[in-house]
Amino acid sequence: MRKSRSLQSSPAQLARGALYLLTLLFLAGFFVPRYRGIESMLDLLLGAVTSLPDFVRGLVEYFRNMPGEQFWPSAVLGAGVGVVTTLFAALYHRNSGIASRPAAWRVVLIGIAGTLAGAASAQVLNVPLQHCTYAPDIDRTQFRLGLAVTAVSALLALAPLWALLRRVHSPRLRDRTGKFANTPLAYAFLLPTLLVLTLFLYYPTVSVMLTSLRRKIFPLPQERAVCLENYVSLASDTIYRNSLGTTLLITALIVLLSLSLSLAIATLASQKIRYAGLYRTLLIWPYAISPVVTGIIFLSMFRESGAGLINWALRSTLGTAPGWLTDQTLAPWVIVAAAAWNIIGFNILFYIAGLQNVPQDLLEAASLDGANRVQRFVRITFPLLSPFTFFLLVTNVTYSFYGIYGTVEALTPNGGPPLGPGGIDGGATNVLIFKLYTDAFSSGAPAGLAGAQAVLLFLMVAGLTVVQFRFIERRVTYEA
């Protein structure tokens, strides 16, 4: 009996062994040709680890030699932010029922912890700045920006402190699910992801931030620290301000156009008709096209002087041929149409999935109560689609800020029709991501300005995302 059972299981064991062997061969075929890159990455990690003691010694030496008039303002401001916000968080937890009324000694300890954490965390962003915003000869604008940076830096350590405070005051969970919960093996599984994020996200982010604080002296290779001058110069740059306005306008138009059209098309495509799967596939495939190819497709349509398909049709029928890509008013609309067409397939995919999950019994009950098709859609279907709409709103805003560079480059390589005499005010389609890329890779442009633009663009998108989660998600209906 045992012999027959082993004979029966041997083919499965052979198949499993062959699968393991194929997996190993695949991994070897992937990593072996790239051993030089892996070796460079390991050298980078080893260099970062070995340079850590030197970094700590340099940090201690920095604070030892730093003038007190530059250190104490940041420490006092960070301590003030720390004690106020921490006591406010403790009071919020008490009033929300998470914690009982704390004793006086506990309030004192919480205040001391918040004060120390705020004062220490305030130095995190001031060290790269070398506390330059508190120098005696700094101008008023950079000093005010330095105060804001210090307040934000103080919050970096306070957020984990608030989370710890909430965890202490929250009722403990008795039943913890998960095979690796509270075990070192769980952190071991997270280590590869943390390494990848550190190498390709956190390290480049820190490098860009440090670059934004410096300015290259052309044509010499040296660089010099300029504190927050790059940010101040961007605030007074007319081209950058116009680029910001253009970006916000184009983003709003792309989001409105893509979401409204995709919902309408998804509603039609979700009907029970023959070959519905084929129609849905054809509707979704534009999302697989890159923004550059999308720009080329729309360039063939909106090319001027009768060479484009749209102008050929308009000239043949109406006798007119608008300058789609040279007119200051029309060029942004071409970018909006191309970008919305590129992302609309992604939106349709999610909306169709949402429409298939709408309970049919609710629609039938509303129909029996006398509600017409429009009323059923407005009162039942659309509210139940709010989770999908909210998700698509966040992704479409991010795409409109970051993902349309290829489309703008293909349709309007110079940033669109010039604004002002000689383009002194920029271009009509010179969005922030296009200006950032142009300034970063054009000859003679200071790299620090491009770094400052990258930081500001990231802060704008992050701020808009936080606002959407803070105010719009409240109206999202997750249950039928």
Short mmCIF file of C-alpha atoms in Angstrom, two decimals:
data_model
loop_
_atom_site.label_atom_id
_atom_site.label_comp_id
_atom_site.label_asym_id
_atom_site.label_seq_id
_atom_site.Cartn_x
_atom_site.Cartn_y
_atom_site.Cartn_z
CA MET A 1 0.00 0.00 0.00
CA ARG A 2 2.78 2.44 0.87
CA LYS A 3 4.67 1.48 -2.28
CA SER A 4 1.72 2.16 -4.55
CA ARG A 5 1.04 5.46 -2.79
CA SER A 6 4.64 6.56 -3.32
CA LEU A 7 4.49 5.53 -6.93
CA GLN A 8 1.36 7.55 -7.38
CA SER A 9 2.94 10.64 -5.83
CA SER A 10 6.22 10.41 -7.74
CA PRO A 11 4.94 12.19 -10.91
CA ALA A 12 3.73 15.08 -8.77
CA GLN A 13 7.09 15.24 -7.02
CA LEU A 14 8.90 15.20 -10.37
CA ALA A 15 6.69 17.98 -11.67
CA ARG A 16 7.33 20.03 -8.54
CA GLY A 17 11.07 19.49 -8.84
CA ALA A 18 10.98 20.48 -12.50
CA LEU A 19 9.07 23.63 -11.59
CA TYR A 20 11.66 24.53 -8.97
CA LEU A 21 14.45 23.90 -11.47
CA LEU A 22 12.80 26.07 -14.11
CA THR A 23 12.35 28.83 -11.53
CA LEU A 24 16.02 28.67 -10.59
CA LEU A 25 17.04 28.72 -14.26
CA PHE A 26 14.80 31.72 -14.88
CA LEU A 27 16.27 33.59 -11.93
CA ALA A 28 19.79 32.71 -13.04
CA GLY A 29 19.05 33.86 -16.57
CA PHE A 30 17.72 37.12 -15.23
CA PHE A 31 20.43 37.94 -12.68
CA VAL A 32 23.60 36.55 -14.28
CA PRO A 33 23.66 38.98 -17.26
CA ARG A 34 23.12 41.81 -14.79
CA TYR A 35 25.78 40.84 -12.28
CA ARG A 36 27.66 44.09 -12.83
CA GLY A 37 24.61 46.16 -11.93
CA ILE A 38 23.95 43.97 -8.89
CA GLU A 39 27.59 44.32 -7.89
CA SER A 40 27.34 48.11 -8.17
CA MET A 41 24.18 48.09 -6.07
CA LEU A 42 25.84 45.97 -3.39
CA ASP A 43 28.86 48.30 -3.42
CA LEU A 44 26.49 51.24 -2.94
CA LEU A 45 24.84 49.53 0.03
CA LEU A 46 28.20 48.59 1.51
CA GLY A 47 29.48 52.12 1.06
CA ALA A 48 26.39 53.52 2.78
CA VAL A 49 26.84 51.17 5.74
CA THR A 50 30.58 51.77 6.09
CA SER A 51 30.16 55.55 5.86
CA LEU A 52 27.59 55.62 8.65
CA PRO A 53 30.16 56.12 11.47
CA ASP A 54 31.77 59.00 9.56
CA PHE A 55 28.33 60.54 9.06
CA VAL A 56 27.56 60.34 12.77
CA ARG A 57 30.93 61.88 13.68
CA GLY A 58 30.40 64.66 11.16
CA LEU A 59 26.90 65.30 12.54
CA VAL A 60 28.22 65.58 16.09
CA GLU A 61 30.97 67.91 14.92
CA TYR A 62 28.43 70.00 13.04
CA PHE A 63 26.28 70.63 16.10
CA ARG A 64 29.36 71.25 18.24
CA ASN A 65 30.64 74.03 15.99
CA MET A 66 27.25 75.55 15.04
CA PRO A 67 26.53 79.03 16.46
CA GLY A 68 23.91 79.07 19.18
CA GLU A 69 21.91 81.87 17.57
CA GLN A 70 21.16 79.52 14.65
CA PHE A 71 20.41 76.41 16.69
CA TRP A 72 18.21 77.67 19.53
CA PRO A 73 15.46 79.31 17.42
CA SER A 74 14.83 76.05 15.58
CA ALA A 75 14.93 74.03 18.82
CA VAL A 76 12.53 76.37 20.61
CA LEU A 77 10.09 76.46 17.70
CA GLY A 78 10.21 72.67 17.34
CA ALA A 79 9.67 72.23 21.07
CA GLY A 80 6.66 74.56 20.97
CA VAL A 81 5.11 72.67 18.06
CA GLY A 82 5.83 69.41 19.84
CA VAL A 83 4.24 70.23 23.18
CA VAL A 84 1.14 71.90 21.70
CA THR A 85 0.36 69.21 19.13
CA THR A 86 1.11 66.31 21.48
CA LEU A 87 -1.12 67.64 24.26
CA PHE A 88 -3.82 68.32 21.66
CA ALA A 89 -3.52 64.73 20.42
CA ALA A 90 -3.76 63.40 23.99
CA LEU A 91 -6.85 65.55 24.63
CA TYR A 92 -8.43 64.36 21.36
CA HIS A 93 -7.91 60.70 22.30
CA ARG A 94 -9.46 61.33 25.72
CA ASN A 95 -12.51 63.12 24.33
CA SER A 96 -13.03 60.52 21.61
CA GLY A 97 -13.34 57.78 24.23
CA ILE A 98 -10.09 56.07 23.34
CA ALA A 99 -8.49 56.87 26.66
CA SER A 100 -9.76 57.56 30.13
CA ARG A 101 -9.00 60.80 31.95
CA PRO A 102 -5.19 60.85 32.31
CA ALA A 103 -3.48 61.62 35.57
CA ALA A 104 -1.53 64.86 36.05
CA TRP A 105 1.84 63.11 36.01
CA ARG A 106 0.93 61.41 32.75
CA VAL A 107 0.03 64.73 31.14
CA VAL A 108 3.39 66.13 32.26
CA LEU A 109 5.24 63.15 30.80
CA ILE A 110 3.34 63.45 27.52
CA GLY A 111 4.18 67.15 27.33
CA ILE A 112 7.88 66.52 28.05
CA ALA A 113 8.02 63.76 25.44
CA GLY A 114 6.38 65.99 22.85
CA THR A 115 8.72 68.87 23.69
CA LEU A 116 11.87 66.77 23.32
CA ALA A 117 10.61 65.00 20.20
CA GLY A 118 9.67 68.30 18.54
CA ALA A 119 12.98 69.98 19.39
CA ALA A 120 15.00 67.01 18.10
CA SER A 121 12.87 66.42 15.01
CA ALA A 122 13.07 70.10 14.08
CA GLN A 123 16.74 69.55 13.22
CA VAL A 124 16.04 66.84 10.63
CA LEU A 125 15.33 69.27 7.79
CA ASN A 126 17.47 72.07 9.19
CA VAL A 127 20.69 70.02 9.04
CA PRO A 128 20.59 69.76 5.20
CA LEU A 129 19.86 73.49 5.19
CA GLN A 130 22.79 73.99 7.58
CA HIS A 131 20.40 76.19 9.62
CA CYS A 132 20.93 78.87 6.97
CA THR A 133 17.46 80.36 7.42
CA TYR A 134 18.45 81.49 10.92
CA ALA A 135 21.69 83.17 9.84
CA PRO A 136 22.01 86.88 10.76
CA ASP A 137 22.27 88.04 7.13
CA ILE A 138 19.35 86.00 5.75
CA ASP A 139 16.50 87.86 4.06
CA ARG A 140 13.01 87.96 5.51
CA THR A 141 11.43 85.67 2.90
CA GLN A 142 13.86 82.83 3.48
CA PHE A 143 13.53 83.30 7.26
CA ARG A 144 9.77 82.82 7.04
CA LEU A 145 10.20 79.78 4.85
CA GLY A 146 12.67 78.46 7.40
CA LEU A 147 10.05 78.77 10.14
CA ALA A 148 7.61 76.71 8.05
CA VAL A 149 10.30 74.10 7.32
CA THR A 150 11.10 73.86 11.04
CA ALA A 151 7.44 73.33 11.94
CA VAL A 152 7.06 70.62 9.30
CA SER A 153 10.30 68.98 10.42
CA ALA A 154 9.06 68.90 14.01
CA LEU A 155 6.04 66.88 12.89
CA LEU A 156 8.21 64.11 11.42
CA ALA A 157 8.88 62.55 14.83
CA LEU A 158 5.60 63.65 16.38
CA ALA A 159 3.43 61.57 14.04
CA PRO A 160 4.98 58.27 15.26
CA LEU A 161 4.63 59.56 18.83
CA TRP A 162 0.92 60.17 18.30
CA ALA A 163 0.53 56.70 16.80
CA LEU A 164 2.24 55.20 19.86
CA LEU A 165 -0.03 57.23 22.11
CA ARG A 166 -3.08 55.96 20.28
CA ARG A 167 -1.83 52.38 20.46
CA VAL A 168 -1.29 52.63 24.22
CA HIS A 169 -4.77 54.04 24.77
CA SER A 170 -6.56 51.74 22.36
CA PRO A 171 -8.04 48.43 23.51
CA ARG A 172 -5.70 45.57 22.76
CA LEU A 173 -6.69 43.03 20.16
CA ARG A 174 -6.86 39.56 21.62
CA ASP A 175 -7.11 37.68 18.39
CA ARG A 176 -4.24 38.53 16.05
CA THR A 177 -4.61 36.91 12.66
CA GLY A 178 -1.71 36.12 10.38
CA LYS A 179 0.82 33.34 10.48
CA PHE A 180 3.81 35.69 10.89
CA ALA A 181 2.21 38.28 13.18
CA ASN A 182 4.67 39.74 15.71
CA THR A 183 7.54 37.53 14.53
CA PRO A 184 10.98 38.53 13.21
CA LEU A 185 10.26 36.56 10.04
CA ALA A 186 7.65 39.13 9.02
CA TYR A 187 10.29 41.88 9.06
CA ALA A 188 12.64 39.60 7.11
CA PHE A 189 10.01 39.31 4.37
CA LEU A 190 9.68 43.10 4.32
CA LEU A 191 13.44 43.65 4.03
CA PRO A 192 13.70 43.24 0.19
CA THR A 193 10.87 45.73 -0.31
CA LEU A 194 12.49 48.20 2.09
CA LEU A 195 15.82 47.89 0.25
CA VAL A 196 14.18 48.54 -3.11
CA LEU A 197 12.27 51.54 -1.74
CA THR A 198 15.41 52.91 -0.12
CA LEU A 199 17.52 52.58 -3.28
CA PHE A 200 15.01 53.74 -5.86
CA LEU A 201 12.65 56.04 -3.92
CA TYR A 202 14.00 57.41 -0.65
CA TYR A 203 17.62 57.92 -1.71
CA PRO A 204 16.71 59.73 -4.99
CA THR A 205 14.17 61.84 -3.09
CA VAL A 206 16.78 62.96 -0.57
CA SER A 207 19.26 63.64 -3.39
CA VAL A 208 16.77 65.84 -5.24
CA MET A 209 16.00 67.78 -2.06
CA LEU A 210 19.70 68.37 -1.43
CA THR A 211 20.17 69.42 -5.06
CA SER A 212 17.40 72.00 -4.68
CA LEU A 213 19.48 73.77 -2.01
CA ARG A 214 22.51 74.27 -4.23
CA ARG A 215 23.42 76.15 -7.39
CA LYS A 216 26.06 75.25 -9.92
CA ILE A 217 28.54 77.94 -10.90
CA PHE A 218 28.83 77.78 -14.70
CA PRO A 219 31.04 77.01 -16.48
CA LEU A 220 32.98 75.72 -13.45
CA PRO A 221 32.05 72.31 -11.99
CA GLN A 222 31.82 73.65 -8.43
CA GLU A 223 28.56 74.06 -6.61
CA ARG A 224 27.64 76.35 -3.75
CA ALA A 225 24.88 76.27 -1.16
CA VAL A 226 22.24 78.95 -1.71
CA CYS A 227 19.85 78.08 1.13
CA LEU A 228 16.27 78.57 -0.18
CA GLU A 229 17.12 81.00 -3.00
CA ASN A 230 15.95 78.52 -5.65
CA TYR A 231 12.48 78.37 -4.11
CA VAL A 232 12.31 82.14 -3.69
CA SER A 233 13.33 82.68 -7.30
CA LEU A 234 10.62 80.28 -8.49
CA ALA A 235 8.00 82.21 -6.52
CA SER A 236 8.98 85.39 -8.38
CA ASP A 237 9.32 83.70 -11.79
CA THR A 238 6.50 84.73 -14.15
CA ILE A 239 6.99 81.69 -16.39
CA TYR A 240 6.73 79.32 -13.43
CA ARG A 241 3.57 81.00 -12.13
CA ASN A 242 1.96 80.79 -15.57
CA SER A 243 3.04 77.16 -15.80
CA LEU A 244 1.37 76.47 -12.45
CA GLY A 245 -1.87 78.07 -13.62
CA THR A 246 -1.76 76.14 -16.89
CA THR A 247 -1.18 72.89 -15.02
CA LEU A 248 -4.11 73.42 -12.67
CA LEU A 249 -6.43 74.34 -15.56
CA ILE A 250 -5.39 71.39 -17.73
CA THR A 251 -5.60 69.01 -14.74
CA ALA A 252 -9.15 70.12 -13.91
CA LEU A 253 -10.24 69.75 -17.54
CA ILE A 254 -8.63 66.31 -17.94
CA VAL A 255 -10.21 65.00 -14.75
CA LEU A 256 -13.69 66.31 -15.56
CA LEU A 257 -13.61 65.19 -19.18
CA SER A 258 -12.11 61.75 -18.59
CA LEU A 259 -14.32 60.83 -15.62
CA SER A 260 -17.57 62.04 -17.18
CA LEU A 261 -16.96 60.40 -20.57
CA SER A 262 -15.69 57.16 -19.06
CA LEU A 263 -18.75 56.87 -16.79
CA ALA A 264 -21.08 57.48 -19.71
CA ILE A 265 -19.28 54.98 -21.96
CA ALA A 266 -19.02 52.40 -19.16
CA THR A 267 -22.77 52.68 -18.54
CA LEU A 268 -23.43 51.92 -22.20
CA ALA A 269 -20.79 49.17 -22.36
CA SER A 270 -22.18 47.40 -19.29
CA GLN A 271 -25.46 46.64 -21.07
CA LYS A 272 -26.22 43.04 -21.94
CA ILE A 273 -25.63 43.00 -25.68
CA ARG A 274 -23.97 40.63 -28.10
CA TYR A 275 -20.15 40.87 -28.36
CA ALA A 276 -20.02 43.03 -25.23
CA GLY A 277 -16.60 41.63 -24.34
CA LEU A 278 -15.19 42.71 -27.71
CA TYR A 279 -16.56 46.22 -27.34
CA ARG A 280 -15.12 46.56 -23.85
CA THR A 281 -11.71 45.41 -25.03
CA LEU A 282 -11.72 47.97 -27.83
CA LEU A 283 -12.71 50.69 -25.36
CA ILE A 284 -9.93 49.82 -22.93
CA TRP A 285 -7.02 49.42 -25.35
CA PRO A 286 -6.09 53.16 -25.60
CA TYR A 287 -4.75 52.89 -22.04
CA ALA A 288 -2.07 50.49 -23.33
CA ILE A 289 -0.68 53.23 -25.61
CA SER A 290 2.11 55.38 -24.23
CA PRO A 291 1.59 59.15 -23.95
CA VAL A 292 4.18 59.76 -26.68
CA VAL A 293 2.30 57.55 -29.16
CA THR A 294 -0.92 59.24 -28.09
CA GLY A 295 0.63 62.60 -28.92
CA ILE A 296 1.73 61.36 -32.34
CA ILE A 297 -1.79 60.06 -33.09
CA PHE A 298 -3.35 63.39 -32.18
CA LEU A 299 -0.62 65.23 -34.08
CA SER A 300 -1.69 63.41 -37.25
CA MET A 301 -5.25 64.52 -36.53
CA PHE A 302 -4.62 68.16 -35.57
CA ARG A 303 -1.67 68.95 -37.81
CA GLU A 304 -2.07 72.35 -39.44
CA SER A 305 -2.06 73.65 -43.04
CA GLY A 306 -4.46 70.95 -44.19
CA ALA A 307 -2.09 68.07 -43.44
CA GLY A 308 -4.08 66.90 -40.41
CA LEU A 309 -7.25 64.88 -40.67
CA ILE A 310 -9.37 67.39 -38.69
CA ASN A 311 -8.27 70.40 -40.76
CA TRP A 312 -8.70 68.45 -44.00
CA ALA A 313 -12.31 67.69 -43.06
CA LEU A 314 -12.99 71.25 -41.88
CA ARG A 315 -11.47 72.78 -44.99
CA SER A 316 -13.44 70.45 -47.24
CA THR A 317 -16.76 71.17 -45.53
CA LEU A 318 -16.56 74.61 -43.89
CA GLY A 319 -13.60 76.16 -45.67
CA THR A 320 -11.62 76.81 -42.44
CA ALA A 321 -8.47 75.34 -40.94
CA PRO A 322 -7.81 76.46 -37.34
CA GLY A 323 -4.28 76.55 -35.96
CA TRP A 324 -4.87 73.94 -33.30
CA LEU A 325 -1.27 73.78 -32.07
CA THR A 326 -0.31 77.44 -32.60
CA ASP A 327 -3.33 79.13 -31.07
CA GLN A 328 -2.99 80.01 -27.38
CA THR A 329 -6.62 79.06 -26.71
CA LEU A 330 -6.87 75.87 -28.77
CA ALA A 331 -3.52 74.24 -27.95
CA PRO A 332 -4.38 73.42 -24.29
CA TRP A 333 -7.63 71.82 -25.41
CA VAL A 334 -5.74 69.50 -27.77
CA ILE A 335 -3.53 68.42 -24.84
CA VAL A 336 -6.64 67.85 -22.72
CA ALA A 337 -8.31 65.77 -25.44
CA ALA A 338 -5.22 63.64 -26.03
CA ALA A 339 -4.54 63.05 -22.33
CA ALA A 340 -8.20 62.27 -21.57
CA TRP A 341 -8.33 59.80 -24.47
CA ASN A 342 -5.19 58.12 -23.17
CA ILE A 343 -6.53 57.61 -19.63
CA ILE A 344 -10.18 56.98 -20.45
CA GLY A 345 -9.68 53.24 -20.97
CA PHE A 346 -8.32 52.90 -17.43
CA ASN A 347 -11.38 54.68 -16.04
CA ILE A 348 -13.81 52.59 -18.11
CA LEU A 349 -12.25 49.39 -16.79
CA PHE A 350 -12.99 50.33 -13.18
CA TYR A 351 -16.39 51.80 -13.85
CA ILE A 352 -17.54 48.65 -15.65
CA ALA A 353 -16.38 46.59 -12.67
CA GLY A 354 -18.31 48.92 -10.35
CA LEU A 355 -21.47 48.80 -12.44
CA GLN A 356 -21.43 45.01 -12.39
CA ASN A 357 -21.46 45.10 -8.58
CA VAL A 358 -24.54 47.34 -8.26
CA PRO A 359 -27.35 45.27 -6.65
CA GLN A 360 -30.05 44.71 -9.22
CA ASP A 361 -32.74 44.25 -6.58
CA LEU A 362 -32.34 47.91 -5.54
CA LEU A 363 -32.81 49.06 -9.12
CA GLU A 364 -35.83 46.82 -9.56
CA ALA A 365 -37.38 48.07 -6.32
CA ALA A 366 -36.85 51.68 -7.39
CA SER A 367 -38.39 50.92 -10.77
CA LEU A 368 -41.49 49.46 -9.08
CA ASP A 369 -41.74 52.63 -6.99
CA GLY A 370 -41.95 54.69 -10.17
CA ALA A 371 -38.36 55.93 -10.54
CA ASN A 372 -37.27 56.38 -14.15
CA ARG A 373 -33.86 55.43 -15.52
CA VAL A 374 -32.24 58.79 -14.80
CA GLN A 375 -33.53 58.85 -11.24
CA ARG A 376 -32.30 55.30 -10.62
CA PHE A 377 -28.84 56.23 -11.89
CA VAL A 378 -28.60 59.48 -9.88
CA ARG A 379 -30.08 58.16 -6.62
CA ILE A 380 -28.74 54.57 -6.57
CA THR A 381 -26.09 53.74 -9.16
CA PHE A 382 -23.90 56.82 -8.92
CA PRO A 383 -23.69 56.84 -5.08
CA LEU A 384 -22.72 53.16 -5.11
CA LEU A 385 -19.96 54.00 -7.60
CA SER A 386 -18.43 56.58 -5.23
CA PRO A 387 -15.51 54.33 -4.13
CA PHE A 388 -14.49 53.86 -7.77
CA THR A 389 -14.99 57.56 -8.52
CA PHE A 390 -12.85 58.57 -5.56
CA PHE A 391 -10.06 56.17 -6.56
CA LEU A 392 -10.17 57.35 -10.16
CA LEU A 393 -10.18 60.99 -9.04
CA VAL A 394 -6.92 60.49 -7.14
CA THR A 395 -5.24 58.54 -9.95
CA ASN A 396 -6.41 60.95 -12.67
CA VAL A 397 -5.11 63.98 -10.77
CA THR A 398 -1.74 62.28 -10.33
CA TYR A 399 -1.67 61.31 -14.01
CA SER A 400 -2.54 64.88 -15.07
CA PHE A 401 0.40 66.25 -13.09
CA TYR A 402 3.02 63.64 -13.99
CA GLY A 403 1.88 61.55 -16.95
CA ILE A 404 1.24 64.05 -19.75
CA TYR A 405 4.83 65.04 -20.47
CA GLY A 406 5.09 62.73 -23.49
CA THR A 407 1.86 64.09 -24.93
CA VAL A 408 2.98 67.71 -24.54
CA GLU A 409 6.41 66.95 -26.00
CA ALA A 410 4.92 65.24 -29.06
CA LEU A 411 2.25 67.87 -29.77
CA THR A 412 3.96 71.10 -28.68
CA PRO A 413 7.74 70.50 -28.38
CA ASN A 414 8.46 74.10 -27.29
CA GLY A 415 5.78 74.28 -24.62
CA GLY A 416 3.04 75.50 -26.90
CA PRO A 417 2.32 78.88 -28.45
CA PRO A 418 4.34 81.66 -26.76
CA LEU A 419 2.67 83.86 -24.18
CA GLY A 420 3.67 87.51 -24.18
CA PRO A 421 6.10 89.21 -26.56
CA GLY A 422 8.79 86.75 -27.56
CA GLY A 423 7.46 84.12 -25.13
CA ILE A 424 8.51 86.14 -22.10
CA ASP A 425 5.60 84.66 -20.11
CA GLY A 426 6.20 81.04 -21.16
CA GLY A 427 4.06 78.80 -23.34
CA ALA A 428 0.37 77.98 -23.44
CA THR A 429 1.00 74.26 -22.77
CA ASN A 430 4.12 74.61 -20.64
CA VAL A 431 2.87 72.49 -17.73
CA LEU A 432 4.99 71.97 -14.62
CA ILE A 433 6.31 68.52 -15.54
CA PHE A 434 7.33 69.77 -18.99
CA LYS A 435 9.08 72.83 -17.55
CA LEU A 436 10.80 70.65 -14.96
CA TYR A 437 12.18 68.26 -17.55
CA THR A 438 13.20 71.09 -19.88
CA ASP A 439 15.03 72.98 -17.16
CA ALA A 440 16.69 69.85 -15.80
CA PHE A 441 18.23 68.74 -19.10
CA SER A 442 18.78 71.99 -20.96
CA SER A 443 22.33 73.27 -21.20
CA GLY A 444 23.17 76.14 -18.90
CA ALA A 445 20.14 75.77 -16.62
CA PRO A 446 20.93 75.51 -12.89
CA ALA A 447 20.21 72.01 -11.62
CA GLY A 448 19.11 73.44 -8.28
CA LEU A 449 16.11 75.16 -9.87
CA ALA A 450 14.99 71.87 -11.41
CA GLY A 451 15.39 70.17 -8.04
CA ALA A 452 13.29 72.86 -6.38
CA GLN A 453 10.60 72.40 -9.05
CA ALA A 454 10.60 68.64 -8.44
CA VAL A 455 10.16 69.14 -4.69
CA LEU A 456 7.35 71.67 -5.16
CA LEU A 457 5.58 69.44 -7.69
CA PHE A 458 5.74 66.52 -5.27
CA LEU A 459 4.38 68.67 -2.44
CA MET A 460 1.51 69.89 -4.64
CA VAL A 461 0.44 66.37 -5.63
CA ALA A 462 0.85 65.09 -2.07
CA GLY A 463 -1.15 68.03 -0.72
CA LEU A 464 -3.96 67.51 -3.22
CA THR A 465 -4.05 63.80 -2.37
CA VAL A 466 -4.29 64.55 1.35
CA VAL A 467 -7.08 67.07 0.72
CA GLN A 468 -9.00 64.52 -1.35
CA PHE A 469 -8.68 61.86 1.34
CA ARG A 470 -9.51 64.35 4.09
CA PHE A 471 -12.61 65.99 2.62
CA ILE A 472 -13.90 63.94 -0.32
CA GLU A 473 -13.59 60.43 1.11
CA ARG A 474 -16.17 61.33 3.78
CA ARG A 475 -18.85 61.25 1.09
CA VAL A 476 -17.80 57.87 -0.25
CA THR A 477 -20.35 55.07 0.22
CA TYR A 478 -18.66 51.71 0.68
CA GLU A 479 -21.76 49.66 1.44
CA ALA A 480 -25.01 49.14 -0.42
#
